[in-house]
XYZ file of N, CA, C and O in Angstrom:
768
model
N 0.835 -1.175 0.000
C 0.000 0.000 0.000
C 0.881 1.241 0.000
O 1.831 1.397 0.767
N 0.443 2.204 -1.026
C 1.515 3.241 -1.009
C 0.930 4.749 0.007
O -0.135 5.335 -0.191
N 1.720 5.023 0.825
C 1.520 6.139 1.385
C 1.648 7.665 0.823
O 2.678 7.924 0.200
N 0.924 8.431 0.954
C 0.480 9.576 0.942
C 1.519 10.534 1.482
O 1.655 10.533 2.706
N 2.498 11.592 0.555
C 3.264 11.996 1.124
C 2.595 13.496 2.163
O 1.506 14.024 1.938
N 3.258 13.794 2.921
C 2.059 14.833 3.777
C 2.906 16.442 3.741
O 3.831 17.001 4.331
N 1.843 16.750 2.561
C 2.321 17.926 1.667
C 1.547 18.996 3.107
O 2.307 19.919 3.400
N 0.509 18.976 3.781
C -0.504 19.630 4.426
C 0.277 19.976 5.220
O 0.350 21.198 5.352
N 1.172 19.151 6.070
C 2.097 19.072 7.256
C 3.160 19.844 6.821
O 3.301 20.832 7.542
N 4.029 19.766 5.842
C 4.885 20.039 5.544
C 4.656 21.727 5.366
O 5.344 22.603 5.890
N 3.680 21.880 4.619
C 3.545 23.179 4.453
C 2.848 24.126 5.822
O 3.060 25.338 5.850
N 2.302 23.685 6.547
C 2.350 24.067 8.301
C 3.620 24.248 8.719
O 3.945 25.376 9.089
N 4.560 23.190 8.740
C 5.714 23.282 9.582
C 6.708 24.770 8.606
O 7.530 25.456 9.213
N 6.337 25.032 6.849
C 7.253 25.757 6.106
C 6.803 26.847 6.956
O 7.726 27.460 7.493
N 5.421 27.320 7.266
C 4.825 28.210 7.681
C 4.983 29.019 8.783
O 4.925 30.243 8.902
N 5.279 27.761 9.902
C 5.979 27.975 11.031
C 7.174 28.437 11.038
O 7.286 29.315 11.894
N 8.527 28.152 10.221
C 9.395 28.340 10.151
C 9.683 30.239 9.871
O 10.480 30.940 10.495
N 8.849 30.628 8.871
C 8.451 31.895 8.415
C 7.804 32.775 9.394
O 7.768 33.981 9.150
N 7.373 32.389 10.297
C 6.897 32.994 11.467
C 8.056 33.064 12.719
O 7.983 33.901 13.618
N 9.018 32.153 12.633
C 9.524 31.969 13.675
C 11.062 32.926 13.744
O 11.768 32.919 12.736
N 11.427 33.580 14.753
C 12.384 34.819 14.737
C 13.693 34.066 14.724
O 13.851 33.073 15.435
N 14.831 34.629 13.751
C 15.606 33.947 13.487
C 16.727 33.731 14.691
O 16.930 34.718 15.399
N 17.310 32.782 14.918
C 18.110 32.435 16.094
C 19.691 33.305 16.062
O 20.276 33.596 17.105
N 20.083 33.549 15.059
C 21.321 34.326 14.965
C 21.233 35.568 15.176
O 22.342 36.095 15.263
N 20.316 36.305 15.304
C 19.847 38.046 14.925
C 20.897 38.214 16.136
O 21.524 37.462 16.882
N 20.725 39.886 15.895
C 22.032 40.211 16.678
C 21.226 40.746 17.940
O 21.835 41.225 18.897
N 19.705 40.641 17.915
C 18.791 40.450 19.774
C 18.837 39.718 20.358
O 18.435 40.004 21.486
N 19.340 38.167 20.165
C 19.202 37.052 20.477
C 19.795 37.072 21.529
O 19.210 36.413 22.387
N 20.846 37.607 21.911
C 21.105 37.726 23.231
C 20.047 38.514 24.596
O 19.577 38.131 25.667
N 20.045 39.537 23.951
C 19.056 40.188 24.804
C 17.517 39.605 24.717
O 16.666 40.271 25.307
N 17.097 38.421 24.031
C 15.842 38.005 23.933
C 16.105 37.342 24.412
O 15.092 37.094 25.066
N 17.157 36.362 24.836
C 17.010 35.233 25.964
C 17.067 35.287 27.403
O 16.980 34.457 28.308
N 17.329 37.157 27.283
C 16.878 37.135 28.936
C 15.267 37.375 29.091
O 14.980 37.571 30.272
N 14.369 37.403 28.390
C 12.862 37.932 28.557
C 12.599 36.549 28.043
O 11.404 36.778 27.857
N 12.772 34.871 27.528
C 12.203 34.196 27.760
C 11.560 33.741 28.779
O 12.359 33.449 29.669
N 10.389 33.527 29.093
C 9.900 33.200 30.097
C 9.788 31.708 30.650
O 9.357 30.915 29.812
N 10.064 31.227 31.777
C 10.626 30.029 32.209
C 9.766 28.843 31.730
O 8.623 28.962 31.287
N 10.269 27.981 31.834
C 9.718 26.644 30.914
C 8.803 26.586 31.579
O 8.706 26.694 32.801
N 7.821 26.352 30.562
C 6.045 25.901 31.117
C 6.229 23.829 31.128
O 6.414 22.990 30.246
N 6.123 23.801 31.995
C 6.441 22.621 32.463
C 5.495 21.512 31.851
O 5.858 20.398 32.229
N 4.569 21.484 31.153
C 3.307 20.879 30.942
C 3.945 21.229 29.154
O 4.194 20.186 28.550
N 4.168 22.369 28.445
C 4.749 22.091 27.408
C 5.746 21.626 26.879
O 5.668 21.090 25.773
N 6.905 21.729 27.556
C 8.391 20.951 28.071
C 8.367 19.530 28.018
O 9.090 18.859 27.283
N 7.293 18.965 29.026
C 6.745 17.605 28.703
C 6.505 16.598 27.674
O 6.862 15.425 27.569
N 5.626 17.572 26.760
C 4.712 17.160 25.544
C 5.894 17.357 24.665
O 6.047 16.508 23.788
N 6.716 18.280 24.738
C 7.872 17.964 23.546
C 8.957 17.667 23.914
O 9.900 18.087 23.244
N 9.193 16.948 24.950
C 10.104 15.812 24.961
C 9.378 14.384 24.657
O 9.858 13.297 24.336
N 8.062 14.797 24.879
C 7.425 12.965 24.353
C 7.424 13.202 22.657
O 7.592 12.305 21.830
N 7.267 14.172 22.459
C 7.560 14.249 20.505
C 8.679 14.075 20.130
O 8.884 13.559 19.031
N 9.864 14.529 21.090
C 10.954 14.505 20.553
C 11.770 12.723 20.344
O 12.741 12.420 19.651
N 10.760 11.686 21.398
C 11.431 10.255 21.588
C 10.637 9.928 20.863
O 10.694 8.720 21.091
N 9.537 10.079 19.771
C 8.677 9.578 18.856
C 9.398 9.144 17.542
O 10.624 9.222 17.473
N 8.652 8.690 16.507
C 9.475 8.450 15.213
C 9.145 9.365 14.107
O 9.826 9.310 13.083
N 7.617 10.675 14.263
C 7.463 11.236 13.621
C 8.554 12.927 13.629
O 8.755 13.804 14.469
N 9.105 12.628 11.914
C 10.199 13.957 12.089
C 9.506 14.912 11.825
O 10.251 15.828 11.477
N 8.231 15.278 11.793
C 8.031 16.935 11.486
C 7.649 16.788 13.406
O 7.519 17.987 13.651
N 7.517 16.376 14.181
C 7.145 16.663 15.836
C 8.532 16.749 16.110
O 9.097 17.659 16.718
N 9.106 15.596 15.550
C 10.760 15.665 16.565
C 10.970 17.597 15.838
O 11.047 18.571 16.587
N 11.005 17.658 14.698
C 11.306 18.631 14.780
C 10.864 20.063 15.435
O 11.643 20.924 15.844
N 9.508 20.117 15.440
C 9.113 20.701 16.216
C 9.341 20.758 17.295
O 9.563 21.916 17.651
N 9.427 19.779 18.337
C 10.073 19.746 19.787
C 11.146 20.476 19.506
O 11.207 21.627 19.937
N 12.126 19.964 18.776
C 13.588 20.453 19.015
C 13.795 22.026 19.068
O 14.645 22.519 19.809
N 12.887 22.875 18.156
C 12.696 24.294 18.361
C 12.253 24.771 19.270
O 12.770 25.753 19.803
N 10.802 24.012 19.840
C 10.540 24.411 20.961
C 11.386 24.519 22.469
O 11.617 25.290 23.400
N 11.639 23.229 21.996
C 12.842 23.266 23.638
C 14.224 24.055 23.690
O 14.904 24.487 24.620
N 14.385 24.063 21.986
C 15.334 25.333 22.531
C 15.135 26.799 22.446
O 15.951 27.716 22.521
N 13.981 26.797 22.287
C 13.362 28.381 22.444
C 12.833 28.358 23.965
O 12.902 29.243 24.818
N 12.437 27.426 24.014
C 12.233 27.614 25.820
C 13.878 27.509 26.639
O 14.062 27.843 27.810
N 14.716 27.090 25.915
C 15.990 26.542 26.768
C 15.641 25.621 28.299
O 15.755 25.805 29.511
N 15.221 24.693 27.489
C 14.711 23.339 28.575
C 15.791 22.562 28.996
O 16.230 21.499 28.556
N 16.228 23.440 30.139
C 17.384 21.926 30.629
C 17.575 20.549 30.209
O 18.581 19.952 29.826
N 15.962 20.066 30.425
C 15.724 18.701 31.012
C 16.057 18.015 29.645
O 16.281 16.811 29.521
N 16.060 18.963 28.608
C 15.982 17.784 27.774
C 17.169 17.756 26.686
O 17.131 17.386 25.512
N 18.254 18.276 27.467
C 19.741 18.102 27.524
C 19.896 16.159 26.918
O 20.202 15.786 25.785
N 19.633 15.471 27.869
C 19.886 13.925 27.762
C 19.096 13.738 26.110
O 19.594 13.343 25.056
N 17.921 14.125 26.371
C 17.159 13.691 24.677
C 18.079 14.132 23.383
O 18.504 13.408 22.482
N 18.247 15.501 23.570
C 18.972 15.877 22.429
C 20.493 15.621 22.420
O 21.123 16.075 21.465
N 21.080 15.012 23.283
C 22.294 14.442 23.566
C 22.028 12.951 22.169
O 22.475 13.015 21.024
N 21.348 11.966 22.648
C 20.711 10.981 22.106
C 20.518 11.163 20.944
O 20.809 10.284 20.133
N 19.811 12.713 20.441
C 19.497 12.734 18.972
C 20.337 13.039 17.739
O 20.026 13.136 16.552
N 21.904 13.203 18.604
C 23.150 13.426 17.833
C 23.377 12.201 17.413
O 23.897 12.210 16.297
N 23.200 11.142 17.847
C 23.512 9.833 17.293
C 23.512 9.344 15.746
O 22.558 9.989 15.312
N 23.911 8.742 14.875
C 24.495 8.563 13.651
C 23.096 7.954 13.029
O 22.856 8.049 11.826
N 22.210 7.331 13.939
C 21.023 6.405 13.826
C 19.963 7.246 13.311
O 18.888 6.781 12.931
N 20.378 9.029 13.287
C 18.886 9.718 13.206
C 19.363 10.412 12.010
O 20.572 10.397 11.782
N 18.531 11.045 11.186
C 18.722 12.071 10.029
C 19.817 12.873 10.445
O 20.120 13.047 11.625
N 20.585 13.508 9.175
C 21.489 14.400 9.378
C 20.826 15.815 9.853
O 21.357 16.373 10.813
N 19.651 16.447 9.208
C 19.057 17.691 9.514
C 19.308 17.506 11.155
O 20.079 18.057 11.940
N 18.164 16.338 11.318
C 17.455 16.189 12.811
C 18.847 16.649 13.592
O 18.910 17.687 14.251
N 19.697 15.939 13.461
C 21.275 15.737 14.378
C 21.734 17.372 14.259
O 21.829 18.070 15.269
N 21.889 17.670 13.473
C 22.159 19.630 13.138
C 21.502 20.322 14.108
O 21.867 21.161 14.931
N 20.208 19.679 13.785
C 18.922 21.086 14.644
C 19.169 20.816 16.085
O 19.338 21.693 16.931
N 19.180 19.101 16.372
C 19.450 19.064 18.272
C 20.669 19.630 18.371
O 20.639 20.488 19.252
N 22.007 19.511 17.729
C 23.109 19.904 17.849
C 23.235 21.394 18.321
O 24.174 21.695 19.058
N 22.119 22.549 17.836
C 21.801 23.897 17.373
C 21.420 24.004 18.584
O 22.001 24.745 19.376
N 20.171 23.124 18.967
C 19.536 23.732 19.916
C 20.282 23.186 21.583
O 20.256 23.899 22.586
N 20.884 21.823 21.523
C 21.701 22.189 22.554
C 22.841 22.924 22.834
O 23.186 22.994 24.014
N 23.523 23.512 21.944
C 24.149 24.428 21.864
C 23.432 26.252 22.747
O 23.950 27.282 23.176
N 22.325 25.812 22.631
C 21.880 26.841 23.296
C 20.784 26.506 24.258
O 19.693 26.937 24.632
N 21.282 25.919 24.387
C 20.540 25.540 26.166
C 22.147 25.068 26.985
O 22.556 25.682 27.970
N 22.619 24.335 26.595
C 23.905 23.464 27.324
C 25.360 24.009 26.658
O 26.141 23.102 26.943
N 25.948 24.812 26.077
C 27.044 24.606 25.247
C 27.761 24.456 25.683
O 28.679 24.688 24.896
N 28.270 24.061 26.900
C 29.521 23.164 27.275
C 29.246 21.337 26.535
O 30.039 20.452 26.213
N 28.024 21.421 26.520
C 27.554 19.904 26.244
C 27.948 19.767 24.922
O 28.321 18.669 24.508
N 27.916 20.637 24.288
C 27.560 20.522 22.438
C 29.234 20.983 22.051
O 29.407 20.665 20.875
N 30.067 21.396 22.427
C 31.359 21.575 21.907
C 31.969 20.695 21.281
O 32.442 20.817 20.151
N 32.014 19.387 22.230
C 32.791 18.268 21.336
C 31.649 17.834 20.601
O 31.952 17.894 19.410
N 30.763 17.524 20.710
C 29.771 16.884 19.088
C 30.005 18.146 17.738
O 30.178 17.937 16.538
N 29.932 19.415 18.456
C 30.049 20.258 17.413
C 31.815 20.175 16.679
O 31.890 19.670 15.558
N 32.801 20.546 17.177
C 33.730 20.109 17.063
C 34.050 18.499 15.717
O 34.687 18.505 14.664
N 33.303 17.375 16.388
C 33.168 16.427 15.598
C 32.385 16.440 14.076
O 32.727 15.897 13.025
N 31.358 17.169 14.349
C 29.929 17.570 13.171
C 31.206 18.364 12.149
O 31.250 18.543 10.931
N 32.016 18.667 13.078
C 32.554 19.887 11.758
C 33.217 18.854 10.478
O 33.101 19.011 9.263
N 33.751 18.050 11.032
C 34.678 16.916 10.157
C 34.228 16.464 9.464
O 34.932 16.181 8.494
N 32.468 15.974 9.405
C 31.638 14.980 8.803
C 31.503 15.163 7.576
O 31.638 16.276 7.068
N 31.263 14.269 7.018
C 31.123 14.386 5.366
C 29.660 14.565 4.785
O 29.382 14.380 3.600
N 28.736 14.958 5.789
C 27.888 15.688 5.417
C 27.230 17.070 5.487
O 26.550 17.486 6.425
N 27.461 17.564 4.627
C 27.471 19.436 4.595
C 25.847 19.771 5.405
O 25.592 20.957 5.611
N 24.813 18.716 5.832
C 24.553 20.143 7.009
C 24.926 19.613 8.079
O 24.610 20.345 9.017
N 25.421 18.743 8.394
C 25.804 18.651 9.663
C 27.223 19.019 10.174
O 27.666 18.733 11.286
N 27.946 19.781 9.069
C 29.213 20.870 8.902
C 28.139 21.978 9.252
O 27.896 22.326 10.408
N 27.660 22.377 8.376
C 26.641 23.362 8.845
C 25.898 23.699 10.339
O 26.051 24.783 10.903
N 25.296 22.896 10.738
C 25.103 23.051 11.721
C 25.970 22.986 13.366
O 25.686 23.213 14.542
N 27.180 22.521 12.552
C 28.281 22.532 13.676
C 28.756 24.076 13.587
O 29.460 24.531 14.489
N 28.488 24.620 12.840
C 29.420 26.232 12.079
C 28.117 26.986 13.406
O 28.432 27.525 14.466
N 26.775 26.787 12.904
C 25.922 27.271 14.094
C 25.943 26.987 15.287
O 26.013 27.957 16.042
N 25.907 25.977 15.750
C 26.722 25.750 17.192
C 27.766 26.256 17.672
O 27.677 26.897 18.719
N 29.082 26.083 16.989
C 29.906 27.204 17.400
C 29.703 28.627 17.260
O 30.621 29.348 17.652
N 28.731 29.133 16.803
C 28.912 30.411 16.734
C 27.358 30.682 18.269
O 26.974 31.667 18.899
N 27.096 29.732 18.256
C 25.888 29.871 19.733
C 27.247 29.787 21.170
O 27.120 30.510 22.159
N 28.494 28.774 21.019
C 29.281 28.891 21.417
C 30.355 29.667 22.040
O 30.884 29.918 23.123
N 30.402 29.936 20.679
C 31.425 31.370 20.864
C 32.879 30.487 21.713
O 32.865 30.763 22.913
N 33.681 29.837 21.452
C 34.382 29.405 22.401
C 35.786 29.245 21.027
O 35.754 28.755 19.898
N 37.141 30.067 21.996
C 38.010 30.296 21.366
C 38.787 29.000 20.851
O 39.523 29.123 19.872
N 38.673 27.975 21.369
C 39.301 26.436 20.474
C 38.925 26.175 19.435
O 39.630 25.554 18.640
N 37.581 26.623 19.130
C 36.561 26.042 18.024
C 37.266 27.077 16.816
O 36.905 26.863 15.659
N 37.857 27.740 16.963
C 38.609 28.687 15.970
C 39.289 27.888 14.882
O 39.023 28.096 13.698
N 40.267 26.867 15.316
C 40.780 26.162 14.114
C 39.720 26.012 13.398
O 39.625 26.733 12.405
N 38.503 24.929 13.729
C 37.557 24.246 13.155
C 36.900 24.987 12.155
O 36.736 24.577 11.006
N 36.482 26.192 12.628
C 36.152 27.563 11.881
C 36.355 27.989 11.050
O 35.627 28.188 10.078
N 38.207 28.429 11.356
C 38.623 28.746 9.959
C 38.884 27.507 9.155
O 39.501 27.812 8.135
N 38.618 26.099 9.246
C 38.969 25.233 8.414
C 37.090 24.976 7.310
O 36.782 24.658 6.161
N 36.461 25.312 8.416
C 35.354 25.783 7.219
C 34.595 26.784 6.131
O 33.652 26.687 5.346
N 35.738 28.003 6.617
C 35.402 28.995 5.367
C 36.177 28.393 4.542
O 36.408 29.177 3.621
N 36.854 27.125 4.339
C 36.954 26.881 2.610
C 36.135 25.342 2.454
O 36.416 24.496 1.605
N 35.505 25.272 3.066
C 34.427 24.158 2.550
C 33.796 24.616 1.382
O 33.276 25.634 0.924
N 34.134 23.070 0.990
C 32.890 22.907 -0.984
C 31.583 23.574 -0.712
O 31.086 24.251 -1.613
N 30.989 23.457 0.408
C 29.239 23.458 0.393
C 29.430 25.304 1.024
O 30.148 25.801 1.892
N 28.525 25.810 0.193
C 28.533 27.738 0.968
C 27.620 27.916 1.545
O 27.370 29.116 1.667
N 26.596 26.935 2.226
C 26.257 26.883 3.157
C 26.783 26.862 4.864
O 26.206 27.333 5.845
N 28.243 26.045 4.764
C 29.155 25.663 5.843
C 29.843 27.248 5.635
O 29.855 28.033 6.583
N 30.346 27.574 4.437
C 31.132 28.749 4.685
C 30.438 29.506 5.372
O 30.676 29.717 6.561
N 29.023 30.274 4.423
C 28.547 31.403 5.431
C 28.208 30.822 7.115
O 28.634 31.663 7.906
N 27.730 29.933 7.646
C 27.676 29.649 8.845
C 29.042 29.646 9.459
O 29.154 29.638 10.685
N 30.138 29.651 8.630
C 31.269 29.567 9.189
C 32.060 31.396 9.615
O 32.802 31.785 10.517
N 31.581 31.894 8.753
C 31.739 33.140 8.883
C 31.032 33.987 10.054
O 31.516 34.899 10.725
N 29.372 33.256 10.116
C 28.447 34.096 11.190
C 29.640 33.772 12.919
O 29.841 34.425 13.943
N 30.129 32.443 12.387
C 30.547 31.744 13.994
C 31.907 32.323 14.045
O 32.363 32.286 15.188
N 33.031 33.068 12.793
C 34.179 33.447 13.121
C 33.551 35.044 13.423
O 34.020 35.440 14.490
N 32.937 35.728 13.003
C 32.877 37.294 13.379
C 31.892 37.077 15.097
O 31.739 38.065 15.816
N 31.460 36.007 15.416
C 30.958 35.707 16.674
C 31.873 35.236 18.040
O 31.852 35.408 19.259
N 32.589 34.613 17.141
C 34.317 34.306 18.140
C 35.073 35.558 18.421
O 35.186 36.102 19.519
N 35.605 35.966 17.217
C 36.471 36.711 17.189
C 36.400 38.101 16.768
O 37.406 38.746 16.476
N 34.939 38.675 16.726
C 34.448 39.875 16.263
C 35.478 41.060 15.053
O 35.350 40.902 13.839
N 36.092 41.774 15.419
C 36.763 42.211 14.999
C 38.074 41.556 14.295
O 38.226 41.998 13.157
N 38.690 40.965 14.543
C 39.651 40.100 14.203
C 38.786 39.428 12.737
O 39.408 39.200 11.700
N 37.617 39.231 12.842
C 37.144 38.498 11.541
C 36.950 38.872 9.942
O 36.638 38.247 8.928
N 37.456 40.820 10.413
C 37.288 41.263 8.997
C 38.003 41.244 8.080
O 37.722 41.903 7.079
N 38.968 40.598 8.139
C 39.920 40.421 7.061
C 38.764 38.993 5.888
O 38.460 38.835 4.706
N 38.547 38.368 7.104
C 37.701 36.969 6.450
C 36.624 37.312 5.588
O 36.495 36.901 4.435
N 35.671 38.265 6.336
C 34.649 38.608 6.144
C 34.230 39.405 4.530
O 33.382 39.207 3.660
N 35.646 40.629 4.801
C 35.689 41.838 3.666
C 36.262 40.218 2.117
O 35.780 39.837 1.050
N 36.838 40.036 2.526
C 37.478 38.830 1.559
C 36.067 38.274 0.683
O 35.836 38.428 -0.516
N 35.031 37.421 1.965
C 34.256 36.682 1.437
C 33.490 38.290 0.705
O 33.632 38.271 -0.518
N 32.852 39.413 1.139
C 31.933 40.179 0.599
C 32.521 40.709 -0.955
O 31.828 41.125 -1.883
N 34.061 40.549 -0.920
C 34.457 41.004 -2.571
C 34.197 39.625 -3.248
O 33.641 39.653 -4.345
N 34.471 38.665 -2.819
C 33.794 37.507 -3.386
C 33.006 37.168 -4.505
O 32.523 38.108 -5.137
N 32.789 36.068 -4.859
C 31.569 36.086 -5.644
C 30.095 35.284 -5.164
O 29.279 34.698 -5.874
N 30.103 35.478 -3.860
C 29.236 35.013 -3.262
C 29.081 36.086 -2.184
O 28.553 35.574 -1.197
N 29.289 37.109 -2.042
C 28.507 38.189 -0.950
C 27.452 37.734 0.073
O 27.625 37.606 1.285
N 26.447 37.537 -0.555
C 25.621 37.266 0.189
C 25.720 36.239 1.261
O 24.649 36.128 1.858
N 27.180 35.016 1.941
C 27.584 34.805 2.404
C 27.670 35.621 3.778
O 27.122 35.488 4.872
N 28.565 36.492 3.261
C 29.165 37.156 4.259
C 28.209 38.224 4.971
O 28.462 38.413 6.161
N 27.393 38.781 4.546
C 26.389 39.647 5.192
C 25.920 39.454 6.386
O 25.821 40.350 7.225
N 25.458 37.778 6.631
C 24.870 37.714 7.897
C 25.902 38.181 9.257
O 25.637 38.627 10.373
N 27.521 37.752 8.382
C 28.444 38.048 9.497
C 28.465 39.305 10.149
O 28.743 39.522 11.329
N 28.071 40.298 9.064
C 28.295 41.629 9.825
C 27.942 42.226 10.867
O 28.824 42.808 11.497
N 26.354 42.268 11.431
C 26.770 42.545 12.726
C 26.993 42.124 13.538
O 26.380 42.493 14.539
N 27.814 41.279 13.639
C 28.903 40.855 14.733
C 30.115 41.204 14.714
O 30.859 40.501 15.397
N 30.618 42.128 14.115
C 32.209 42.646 13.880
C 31.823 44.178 14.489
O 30.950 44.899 14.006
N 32.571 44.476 15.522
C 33.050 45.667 15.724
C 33.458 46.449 15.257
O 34.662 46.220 15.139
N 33.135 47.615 14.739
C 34.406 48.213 13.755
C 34.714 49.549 14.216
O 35.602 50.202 13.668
């Protein structure tokens, strides 16, 4: 019996995404002090989505809990780095424990950077730059010359996030480029 691909869902969750405030903006700091503390009863319900097998909930949990920055569910998204789950899925928990835990997410991020799959380079480039942690610098600059310019520009948002000022040599480089639009997101994060 052939299944029904679920265009309805998909286009809810695109919807959501378009609604939802982007995690890098340069408020994001100051918006995570006015989150308001985990509603304990929603925290719940998306950690039971997140141990399910459906990926548009896991995914959903995974935003949610790290827009709430839910401790608890540190161990789940620990688990969802595992090799056993989609590459996206592994990126996005990677992302979002990165910003709930980032002492937790350094070495997976660290590791994600090596992988031979460009978003989960990618999403290690976002983790370190939720990071911000001066070791992750090699890793960094070893991804502004990645094949995929997806890894670069994330690699760029996470070197002008490390190293603010220090990053414009990288930065002005990538914007004469022939890919600009790369480098833009980096900018406000450089001091000048």
């Amino acid at each position: 019996m052939m299944q029904s691909f679920p265009y309805g869902r998909i286009l809810a969750c695109a919807a959501l995404c378009l609604a939802l405030p982007a995690h890098d903006a340069p408020t994001a700091a100051a918006d995570a002090a006015k989150v308001p503390a985990s509603d304990a009863a929603a925290v719940e319900h998306a950690l039971a989505n997140l141990g399910g097998g459906d990926w548009i909930l896991q995914w959903e949990a995974v935003r949610d809990l790290a827009e709430r920055r839910a401790d608890q569910a540190v161990p789940k998204l620990e688990a969802l780095l595992d090799s056993k789950n989609e590459p996206w899925l592994r990126a996005e928990a990677l992302v979002a424990l990165a910003g709930i835990r980032s002492e937790s997410a350094l070495a997976a991020a660290l590791e994600f950077a090596k992988d031979g799959n460009a978003s989960l380079r990618a999403g290690a480039m976002k983790a370190l730059s939720l990071i911000r942690a001066e070791p992750a610098l090699p890793a960094i600059q070893k991804a502004l010359t990645d094949s995929d310019a997806s890894v670069r520009g994330e690699a760029l948002v996470a070197l002008a996030k490390v190293s603010n000022e220090r990053a414009w040599p990288a930065v002005k480089l990538a914007l004469a480029g022939p890919e600009p639009l790369l480098a833009i997101r980096a900018l406000p994060y450089i001091d000048m």
